[in-house]
Amino acid sequence: MSKRALITGVTGQDGSYLAEHLLAQGYQVWGLIRGQANPRKSRVSRLASDLSFVHGDLMDQASLVSALDHVQPDEVYNLGAVSFVPMSWQQPELVTEVNGAGVLRMLEAIRMISGLNTSRSTRSGRIRFYQASSSEMFGKVAETPQRESTRFHPRSPYGVAKAYGHFITRNYRESFDMYGVSGILFNHESPRRGAEFVTRKISLAVARIRLGLQDKLALGNLDAVRDWGFAGDYVKAMHLMLQQDEPGDYVIGTGVMHSVRDAVQIAFDAVGLNWEDHVMIDPSLVRPAEVETLCADSGMARAALDWAPTVKFEELMQMMVESDLEQASRTRDYGELLAAADSW
């Protein structure tokens, strides 16, 4: 029989790519969605027509138990989170509830459904659990590049909550013999990235500027450096982590750093424009406590998982600009059609 996977955060960037990948591997894939209408559900349904849905909420323990009991998954991928880091200063309690306590609730639900306790565990037939950890946990970095053993020093409520989720996953692995792993993923982007994230903010603005729909792009710290990769590559690493004989945590990244300024230049070059003519600095967009340098040492994942990124950063930014150009062109053409209809 085919394996069954449950994905939280299935309507997001990573969830949609992971759902597609698992379906291609022959899985039965379920997405956890909250009870109220989710505007992204139809988008994911079109991307993965064989996807099934079950109701549940990371802030509601009972709903997670019910969802697990209904789906009876072999694997659970916990990608659900408030993922926009700046928002964590505006709503730190919400971010902590979802990104931190939400992990605990899912682990407890798995423990209850699996009948695990401190004195008894069933290694065969264990539900395998993946937690989406984050490079933001490293924060004020102790060393560069960062690896699995690098000390955490998060610089945002988001990073702090993710660190809790990371450690509680390890604790349940050690306390209950649960198969739980954490993927410490560095920044990963795609045309499906939310418009609030800096790479997508750049690609959207470049497309609109190229089409004459806007003139300026406001950004914060152009010197911030990140290790950016393609989300479609990274979800494959998530899946590989749950196929290992023994659970373990892995850093996933490219090992190559680029600044926000690099991203801007590549994106504007893709449409033949000079970025300095259009970019303005807005001090209000600078984080209260900046994470200056993140770079992954994914040597352990490359060796143990036989994983490696396939898309270079320049290709990634060009891919995003091309996608947003196509989308913005359709929007502009539709707007012109509506304007013309109004004049009839």
mmCIF file of C-alpha atoms in Angstrom:
data_model
loop_
_atom_site.group_PDB
_atom_site.id
_atom_site.type_symbol
_atom_site.label_atom_id
_atom_site.label_comp_id
_atom_site.label_asym_id
_atom_site.label_seq_id
_atom_site.Cartn_x
_atom_site.Cartn_y
_atom_site.Cartn_z
ATOM 1 C CA MET A 1 0.000 0.000 0.000
ATOM 2 C CA SER A 2 1.133 3.550 -0.667
ATOM 3 C CA LYS A 3 2.380 5.663 2.213
ATOM 4 C CA ARG A 4 0.136 8.349 3.702
ATOM 5 C CA ALA A 5 1.499 11.802 4.519
ATOM 6 C CA LEU A 6 -0.098 14.684 6.415
ATOM 7 C CA ILE A 7 1.208 18.204 5.717
ATOM 8 C CA THR A 8 0.470 21.239 7.877
ATOM 9 C CA GLY A 9 0.928 24.537 6.054
ATOM 10 C CA VAL A 10 0.015 22.774 2.818
ATOM 11 C CA THR A 11 -1.287 25.975 1.206
ATOM 12 C CA GLY A 12 2.056 27.747 1.585
ATOM 13 C CA GLN A 13 5.100 27.751 -0.678
ATOM 14 C CA ASP A 14 6.818 24.719 0.863
ATOM 15 C CA GLY A 15 3.599 22.801 1.420
ATOM 16 C CA SER A 16 2.563 23.028 -2.218
ATOM 17 C CA TYR A 17 5.963 21.910 -3.515
ATOM 18 C CA LEU A 18 6.139 19.094 -0.966
ATOM 19 C CA ALA A 19 2.636 17.893 -1.838
ATOM 20 C CA GLU A 20 3.589 17.705 -5.501
ATOM 21 C CA HIS A 21 6.804 15.852 -4.712
ATOM 22 C CA LEU A 22 5.129 13.288 -2.451
ATOM 23 C CA LEU A 23 2.314 12.668 -4.936
ATOM 24 C CA ALA A 24 4.950 12.030 -7.601
ATOM 25 C CA GLN A 25 6.490 9.467 -5.215
ATOM 26 C CA GLY A 26 3.162 7.625 -5.036
ATOM 27 C CA TYR A 27 2.016 8.907 -1.624
ATOM 28 C CA GLN A 28 -1.529 9.570 -0.519
ATOM 29 C CA VAL A 29 -1.224 13.198 0.617
ATOM 30 C CA TRP A 30 -3.457 15.035 3.068
ATOM 31 C CA GLY A 31 -3.306 18.725 3.857
ATOM 32 C CA LEU A 32 -4.316 20.083 7.255
ATOM 33 C CA ILE A 33 -6.498 23.174 6.906
ATOM 34 C CA ARG A 34 -8.358 25.243 9.451
ATOM 35 C CA GLY A 35 -12.130 25.014 9.505
ATOM 36 C CA GLN A 36 -12.826 28.457 8.111
ATOM 37 C CA ALA A 37 -12.597 29.196 4.397
ATOM 38 C CA ASN A 38 -8.976 29.248 3.260
ATOM 39 C CA PRO A 39 -8.457 31.467 0.192
ATOM 40 C CA ARG A 40 -5.349 29.479 -0.800
ATOM 41 C CA LYS A 41 -7.054 26.081 -0.784
ATOM 42 C CA SER A 42 -8.270 26.322 -4.376
ATOM 43 C CA ARG A 43 -4.774 27.299 -5.522
ATOM 44 C CA VAL A 44 -3.255 24.182 -3.951
ATOM 45 C CA SER A 45 -6.094 22.029 -5.269
ATOM 46 C CA ARG A 46 -5.216 23.113 -8.799
ATOM 47 C CA LEU A 47 -1.513 22.449 -8.202
ATOM 48 C CA ALA A 48 -2.147 18.982 -6.801
ATOM 49 C CA SER A 49 -5.518 17.654 -7.905
ATOM 50 C CA ASP A 50 -5.061 14.395 -5.975
ATOM 51 C CA LEU A 51 -4.599 16.179 -2.646
ATOM 52 C CA SER A 52 -7.058 15.469 0.174
ATOM 53 C CA PHE A 53 -7.870 17.778 3.084
ATOM 54 C CA VAL A 54 -8.620 17.319 6.769
ATOM 55 C CA HIS A 55 -9.599 20.002 9.268
ATOM 56 C CA GLY A 56 -7.291 20.887 12.130
ATOM 57 C CA ASP A 57 -5.540 23.799 13.815
ATOM 58 C CA LEU A 58 -2.089 23.982 15.416
ATOM 59 C CA MET A 59 -3.676 26.008 18.215
ATOM 60 C CA ASP A 60 -6.240 23.271 18.999
ATOM 61 C CA GLN A 61 -4.889 20.007 20.458
ATOM 62 C CA ALA A 62 -8.124 18.039 20.072
ATOM 63 C CA SER A 63 -8.414 18.886 16.379
ATOM 64 C CA LEU A 64 -4.896 17.533 15.739
ATOM 65 C CA VAL A 65 -5.686 14.264 17.494
ATOM 66 C CA SER A 66 -8.857 13.970 15.418
ATOM 67 C CA ALA A 67 -6.999 14.713 12.174
ATOM 68 C CA LEU A 68 -4.308 12.129 12.896
ATOM 69 C CA ASP A 69 -6.895 9.534 13.855
ATOM 70 C CA HIS A 70 -8.737 10.166 10.591
ATOM 71 C CA VAL A 71 -5.731 10.181 8.245
ATOM 72 C CA GLN A 72 -3.593 7.529 10.003
ATOM 73 C CA PRO A 73 -0.431 8.952 8.394
ATOM 74 C CA ASP A 74 2.949 7.268 8.080
ATOM 75 C CA GLU A 75 4.619 10.688 7.945
ATOM 76 C CA VAL A 76 3.712 14.132 9.297
ATOM 77 C CA TYR A 77 5.384 17.254 7.908
ATOM 78 C CA ASN A 78 4.851 20.256 10.174
ATOM 79 C CA LEU A 79 5.313 23.230 7.846
ATOM 80 C CA GLY A 80 2.501 25.310 9.348
ATOM 81 C CA ALA A 81 3.796 28.548 10.866
ATOM 82 C CA VAL A 82 3.581 32.310 10.907
ATOM 83 C CA SER A 83 6.563 32.540 8.586
ATOM 84 C CA PHE A 84 7.126 36.283 8.037
ATOM 85 C CA VAL A 85 9.860 37.212 10.521
ATOM 86 C CA PRO A 86 9.072 40.979 10.886
ATOM 87 C CA MET A 87 5.519 40.107 11.934
ATOM 88 C CA SER A 88 6.914 38.346 14.998
ATOM 89 C CA TRP A 89 7.713 41.702 16.630
ATOM 90 C CA GLN A 90 4.166 42.919 15.956
ATOM 91 C CA GLN A 91 2.396 39.750 17.178
ATOM 92 C CA PRO A 92 4.948 37.843 19.274
ATOM 93 C CA GLU A 93 2.357 35.953 21.306
ATOM 94 C CA LEU A 94 0.568 34.628 18.211
ATOM 95 C CA VAL A 95 3.857 33.619 16.595
ATOM 96 C CA THR A 96 4.915 31.800 19.764
ATOM 97 C CA GLU A 97 1.583 29.977 20.022
ATOM 98 C CA VAL A 98 1.721 28.733 16.423
ATOM 99 C CA ASN A 99 5.452 28.283 15.786
ATOM 100 C CA GLY A 100 6.373 27.042 19.267
ATOM 101 C CA ALA A 101 3.439 25.601 21.187
ATOM 102 C CA GLY A 102 1.903 24.374 17.925
ATOM 103 C CA VAL A 103 4.830 21.975 17.515
ATOM 104 C CA LEU A 104 4.266 20.643 21.038
ATOM 105 C CA ARG A 105 0.567 20.117 20.328
ATOM 106 C CA MET A 106 1.328 18.091 17.192
ATOM 107 C CA LEU A 107 3.967 16.019 18.989
ATOM 108 C CA GLU A 108 1.529 15.326 21.815
ATOM 109 C CA ALA A 109 -1.140 14.325 19.301
ATOM 110 C CA ILE A 110 1.285 11.896 17.655
ATOM 111 C CA ARG A 111 2.298 10.514 21.046
ATOM 112 C CA MET A 112 -1.324 9.962 22.033
ATOM 113 C CA ILE A 113 -2.346 8.355 18.736
ATOM 114 C CA SER A 114 0.766 6.154 18.756
ATOM 115 C CA GLY A 115 0.345 5.108 22.399
ATOM 116 C CA LEU A 116 3.857 6.224 23.311
ATOM 117 C CA ASN A 117 4.984 6.832 26.885
ATOM 118 C CA THR A 118 8.244 6.872 28.820
ATOM 119 C CA SER A 119 8.145 3.164 29.627
ATOM 120 C CA ARG A 120 6.916 1.710 26.335
ATOM 121 C CA SER A 121 7.426 2.474 22.659
ATOM 122 C CA THR A 122 6.657 0.667 19.444
ATOM 123 C CA ARG A 123 9.498 1.210 16.981
ATOM 124 C CA SER A 124 7.713 -0.570 14.156
ATOM 125 C CA GLY A 125 4.923 1.473 12.634
ATOM 126 C CA ARG A 126 6.007 4.747 14.246
ATOM 127 C CA ILE A 127 4.609 7.936 12.754
ATOM 128 C CA ARG A 128 7.608 9.817 11.392
ATOM 129 C CA PHE A 129 7.553 13.541 12.185
ATOM 130 C CA TYR A 130 9.322 16.373 10.356
ATOM 131 C CA GLN A 131 9.647 19.793 12.011
ATOM 132 C CA ALA A 132 10.434 22.844 9.889
ATOM 133 C CA SER A 133 13.207 24.516 11.851
ATOM 134 C CA SER A 134 14.907 27.667 10.590
ATOM 135 C CA SER A 135 18.300 29.293 10.095
ATOM 136 C CA GLU A 136 16.817 32.238 12.032
ATOM 137 C CA MET A 137 17.561 30.190 15.162
ATOM 138 C CA PHE A 138 21.274 30.919 14.628
ATOM 139 C CA GLY A 139 20.594 34.676 14.642
ATOM 140 C CA LYS A 140 23.698 36.407 15.964
ATOM 141 C CA VAL A 141 25.926 33.723 14.572
ATOM 142 C CA ALA A 142 28.709 32.143 16.619
ATOM 143 C CA GLU A 143 30.504 30.861 13.513
ATOM 144 C CA THR A 144 30.248 30.948 9.734
ATOM 145 C CA PRO A 145 29.158 28.798 8.030
ATOM 146 C CA GLN A 146 26.542 27.385 10.401
ATOM 147 C CA ARG A 147 26.179 23.635 10.927
ATOM 148 C CA GLU A 148 24.104 21.299 13.094
ATOM 149 C CA SER A 149 26.361 21.885 16.113
ATOM 150 C CA THR A 150 26.422 25.707 15.876
ATOM 151 C CA ARG A 151 25.048 27.462 18.979
ATOM 152 C CA PHE A 152 21.657 29.182 18.611
ATOM 153 C CA HIS A 153 21.272 32.906 19.356
ATOM 154 C CA PRO A 154 17.928 33.923 17.797
ATOM 155 C CA ARG A 155 17.358 37.622 17.149
ATOM 156 C CA SER A 156 13.581 37.704 16.725
ATOM 157 C CA PRO A 157 10.498 36.265 18.446
ATOM 158 C CA TYR A 158 10.167 34.107 15.326
ATOM 159 C CA GLY A 159 13.639 32.635 15.834
ATOM 160 C CA VAL A 160 13.008 32.060 19.545
ATOM 161 C CA ALA A 161 9.743 30.207 18.820
ATOM 162 C CA LYS A 162 11.422 28.101 16.147
ATOM 163 C CA ALA A 163 14.196 27.205 18.598
ATOM 164 C CA TYR A 164 11.552 25.946 21.043
ATOM 165 C CA GLY A 165 9.965 23.830 18.298
ATOM 166 C CA HIS A 166 13.383 22.441 17.421
ATOM 167 C CA PHE A 167 14.292 21.485 20.980
ATOM 168 C CA ILE A 168 10.877 20.057 21.886
ATOM 169 C CA THR A 169 11.088 17.803 18.819
ATOM 170 C CA ARG A 170 14.485 16.565 19.998
ATOM 171 C CA ASN A 171 13.088 16.117 23.519
ATOM 172 C CA TYR A 172 10.214 13.916 22.310
ATOM 173 C CA ARG A 173 12.664 11.894 20.241
ATOM 174 C CA GLU A 174 14.807 11.278 23.300
ATOM 175 C CA SER A 175 11.967 10.905 25.819
ATOM 176 C CA PHE A 176 9.506 8.735 23.887
ATOM 177 C CA ASP A 177 11.683 7.151 21.185
ATOM 178 C CA MET A 178 9.597 9.096 18.664
ATOM 179 C CA TYR A 179 10.885 9.331 15.115
ATOM 180 C CA GLY A 180 11.176 13.113 14.999
ATOM 181 C CA VAL A 181 13.593 15.172 12.923
ATOM 182 C CA SER A 182 14.166 18.871 12.304
ATOM 183 C CA GLY A 183 15.306 20.373 9.041
ATOM 184 C CA ILE A 184 17.237 23.585 9.721
ATOM 185 C CA LEU A 185 16.421 25.203 6.417
ATOM 186 C CA PHE A 186 18.111 28.365 5.247
ATOM 187 C CA ASN A 187 16.191 30.887 3.152
ATOM 188 C CA HIS A 188 14.432 29.237 0.230
ATOM 189 C CA GLU A 189 12.375 31.071 -2.367
ATOM 190 C CA SER A 190 10.281 30.505 -5.488
ATOM 191 C CA PRO A 191 7.590 32.160 -7.632
ATOM 192 C CA ARG A 192 5.135 30.890 -4.977
ATOM 193 C CA ARG A 193 6.785 32.886 -2.178
ATOM 194 C CA GLY A 194 4.538 35.377 -0.368
ATOM 195 C CA ALA A 195 4.742 38.956 -1.601
ATOM 196 C CA GLU A 196 5.887 40.188 1.835
ATOM 197 C CA PHE A 197 9.238 38.349 1.614
ATOM 198 C CA VAL A 198 12.138 40.410 0.308
ATOM 199 C CA THR A 199 13.033 38.296 -2.735
ATOM 200 C CA ARG A 200 9.415 38.185 -3.953
ATOM 201 C CA LYS A 201 8.939 41.836 -3.059
ATOM 202 C CA ILE A 202 11.880 42.577 -5.339
ATOM 203 C CA SER A 203 10.740 40.363 -8.228
ATOM 204 C CA LEU A 204 7.177 41.711 -8.109
ATOM 205 C CA ALA A 205 8.376 45.314 -8.043
ATOM 206 C CA VAL A 206 10.818 44.729 -10.910
ATOM 207 C CA ALA A 207 8.028 43.245 -13.034
ATOM 208 C CA ARG A 208 5.693 46.142 -12.291
ATOM 209 C CA ILE A 209 8.418 48.746 -12.886
ATOM 210 C CA ARG A 210 9.300 47.098 -16.196
ATOM 211 C CA LEU A 211 5.639 47.299 -17.252
ATOM 212 C CA GLY A 212 5.283 50.911 -16.093
ATOM 213 C CA LEU A 213 2.888 50.051 -13.262
ATOM 214 C CA GLN A 214 5.122 51.537 -10.536
ATOM 215 C CA ASP A 215 8.342 53.521 -10.326
ATOM 216 C CA LYS A 216 10.088 52.907 -6.989
ATOM 217 C CA LEU A 217 10.964 49.968 -4.726
ATOM 218 C CA ALA A 218 11.449 50.645 -0.993
ATOM 219 C CA LEU A 219 13.827 48.348 0.886
ATOM 220 C CA GLY A 220 15.569 48.291 4.268
ATOM 221 C CA ASN A 221 19.047 46.865 4.796
ATOM 222 C CA LEU A 222 20.677 46.159 1.417
ATOM 223 C CA ASP A 223 23.770 44.741 3.104
ATOM 224 C CA ALA A 224 22.006 41.882 4.907
ATOM 225 C CA VAL A 225 23.437 38.603 3.629
ATOM 226 C CA ARG A 226 21.580 35.317 3.229
ATOM 227 C CA ASP A 227 22.057 31.832 1.855
ATOM 228 C CA TRP A 228 19.164 31.615 -0.623
ATOM 229 C CA GLY A 229 18.045 28.466 -2.432
ATOM 230 C CA PHE A 230 15.073 27.118 -4.388
ATOM 231 C CA ALA A 231 12.144 25.794 -2.349
ATOM 232 C CA GLY A 232 11.538 22.961 -4.826
ATOM 233 C CA ASP A 233 14.994 21.593 -3.996
ATOM 234 C CA TYR A 234 14.552 21.919 -0.250
ATOM 235 C CA VAL A 235 11.312 19.941 0.066
ATOM 236 C CA LYS A 236 13.137 16.948 -1.406
ATOM 237 C CA ALA A 237 15.535 17.140 1.547
ATOM 238 C CA MET A 238 12.556 17.101 3.943
ATOM 239 C CA HIS A 239 11.336 13.849 2.418
ATOM 240 C CA LEU A 240 14.805 12.277 2.453
ATOM 241 C CA MET A 241 15.181 13.025 6.178
ATOM 242 C CA LEU A 242 12.177 10.824 6.981
ATOM 243 C CA GLN A 243 13.510 7.918 4.907
ATOM 244 C CA GLN A 244 16.609 7.362 7.066
ATOM 245 C CA ASP A 245 16.904 4.382 9.412
ATOM 246 C CA GLU A 246 17.602 6.643 12.392
ATOM 247 C CA PRO A 247 16.203 10.143 12.980
ATOM 248 C CA GLY A 248 18.533 13.125 12.938
ATOM 249 C CA ASP A 249 18.573 16.876 12.369
ATOM 250 C CA TYR A 250 20.098 18.395 9.239
ATOM 251 C CA VAL A 251 21.134 21.827 7.995
ATOM 252 C CA ILE A 252 19.880 22.507 4.453
ATOM 253 C CA GLY A 253 21.308 25.326 2.334
ATOM 254 C CA THR A 254 23.515 26.146 -0.629
ATOM 255 C CA GLY A 255 26.616 27.354 1.224
ATOM 256 C CA VAL A 256 26.720 30.454 -0.989
ATOM 257 C CA MET A 257 25.921 33.912 0.385
ATOM 258 C CA HIS A 258 24.314 36.834 -1.428
ATOM 259 C CA SER A 259 23.273 40.253 -0.190
ATOM 260 C CA VAL A 260 19.903 41.902 -0.703
ATOM 261 C CA ARG A 261 21.785 44.269 -3.010
ATOM 262 C CA ASP A 262 22.860 41.266 -5.127
ATOM 263 C CA ALA A 263 19.243 40.122 -5.382
ATOM 264 C CA VAL A 264 18.166 43.597 -6.486
ATOM 265 C CA GLN A 265 20.865 43.873 -9.132
ATOM 266 C CA ILE A 266 20.180 40.411 -10.604
ATOM 267 C CA ALA A 267 16.445 41.099 -10.757
ATOM 268 C CA PHE A 268 16.761 44.503 -12.453
ATOM 269 C CA ASP A 269 19.438 43.195 -14.835
ATOM 270 C CA ALA A 270 16.963 40.505 -15.917
ATOM 271 C CA VAL A 271 14.726 43.224 -17.424
ATOM 272 C CA GLY A 272 17.493 45.536 -18.595
ATOM 273 C CA LEU A 273 17.051 48.257 -15.964
ATOM 274 C CA ASN A 274 19.498 50.012 -13.619
ATOM 275 C CA TRP A 275 18.447 49.217 -10.049
ATOM 276 C CA GLU A 276 19.914 52.461 -8.656
ATOM 277 C CA ASP A 277 17.319 54.431 -10.631
ATOM 278 C CA HIS A 278 14.439 52.751 -8.820
ATOM 279 C CA VAL A 279 15.473 51.570 -5.326
ATOM 280 C CA MET A 280 15.017 53.771 -2.270
ATOM 281 C CA ILE A 281 16.034 53.021 1.327
ATOM 282 C CA ASP A 282 13.297 53.117 3.964
ATOM 283 C CA PRO A 283 14.771 52.980 7.513
ATOM 284 C CA SER A 284 11.431 51.795 8.900
ATOM 285 C CA LEU A 285 11.936 48.489 7.070
ATOM 286 C CA VAL A 286 15.125 47.655 8.994
ATOM 287 C CA ARG A 287 14.597 44.975 11.672
ATOM 288 C CA PRO A 288 14.948 45.962 15.363
ATOM 289 C CA ALA A 289 17.658 43.290 15.731
ATOM 290 C CA GLU A 290 19.160 42.346 12.386
ATOM 291 C CA VAL A 291 20.570 38.970 11.418
ATOM 292 C CA GLU A 292 23.502 40.034 9.285
ATOM 293 C CA THR A 293 25.090 36.833 7.968
ATOM 294 C CA LEU A 294 23.601 33.385 7.412
ATOM 295 C CA CYS A 295 25.439 30.683 5.460
ATOM 296 C CA ALA A 296 24.824 26.930 5.588
ATOM 297 C CA ASP A 297 27.263 24.094 5.971
ATOM 298 C CA SER A 298 25.058 21.299 4.633
ATOM 299 C CA GLY A 299 27.881 18.774 4.423
ATOM 300 C CA MET A 300 26.090 16.288 6.667
ATOM 301 C CA ALA A 301 22.928 16.353 4.519
ATOM 302 C CA ARG A 302 24.941 16.021 1.323
ATOM 303 C CA ALA A 303 26.748 12.973 2.690
ATOM 304 C CA ALA A 304 23.951 11.213 4.605
ATOM 305 C CA LEU A 305 20.970 12.121 2.406
ATOM 306 C CA ASP A 306 22.762 12.356 -0.943
ATOM 307 C CA TRP A 307 21.099 15.747 -1.362
ATOM 308 C CA ALA A 308 22.362 18.839 -3.184
ATOM 309 C CA PRO A 309 20.722 22.027 -4.495
ATOM 310 C CA THR A 310 20.192 22.220 -8.252
ATOM 311 C CA VAL A 311 19.121 25.852 -8.828
ATOM 312 C CA LYS A 312 21.652 28.674 -8.497
ATOM 313 C CA PHE A 313 20.637 32.012 -6.960
ATOM 314 C CA GLU A 314 20.921 33.902 -10.237
ATOM 315 C CA GLU A 315 18.614 31.374 -11.898
ATOM 316 C CA LEU A 316 16.209 31.593 -8.974
ATOM 317 C CA MET A 317 15.856 35.382 -9.132
ATOM 318 C CA GLN A 318 15.449 35.288 -12.912
ATOM 319 C CA MET A 319 12.790 32.560 -12.558
ATOM 320 C CA MET A 320 10.869 34.710 -10.072
ATOM 321 C CA VAL A 321 11.082 37.856 -12.218
ATOM 322 C CA GLU A 322 9.892 35.991 -15.322
ATOM 323 C CA SER A 323 6.950 34.516 -13.406
ATOM 324 C CA ASP A 324 5.956 37.897 -11.982
ATOM 325 C CA LEU A 325 6.318 39.573 -15.372
ATOM 326 C CA GLU A 326 3.848 37.080 -16.810
ATOM 327 C CA GLN A 327 1.470 37.542 -13.882
ATOM 328 C CA ALA A 328 1.711 41.350 -13.903
ATOM 329 C CA SER A 329 1.165 41.418 -17.669
ATOM 330 C CA ARG A 330 -2.047 39.435 -17.312
ATOM 331 C CA THR A 331 -3.214 41.743 -14.519
ATOM 332 C CA ARG A 332 -2.419 44.837 -16.576
ATOM 333 C CA ASP A 333 -4.153 43.458 -19.657
ATOM 334 C CA TYR A 334 -7.213 42.552 -17.585
ATOM 335 C CA GLY A 335 -7.259 46.036 -16.053
ATOM 336 C CA GLU A 336 -7.072 47.631 -19.498
ATOM 337 C CA LEU A 337 -9.891 45.375 -20.683
ATOM 338 C CA LEU A 338 -12.060 46.461 -17.731
ATOM 339 C CA ALA A 339 -11.250 50.125 -18.405
ATOM 340 C CA ALA A 340 -12.182 49.709 -22.042
ATOM 341 C CA ALA A 341 -15.420 47.963 -21.103
ATOM 342 C CA ASP A 342 -16.321 50.869 -18.822
ATOM 343 C CA SER A 343 -15.997 53.251 -21.759
ATOM 344 C CA TRP A 344 -18.323 51.291 -24.046
#
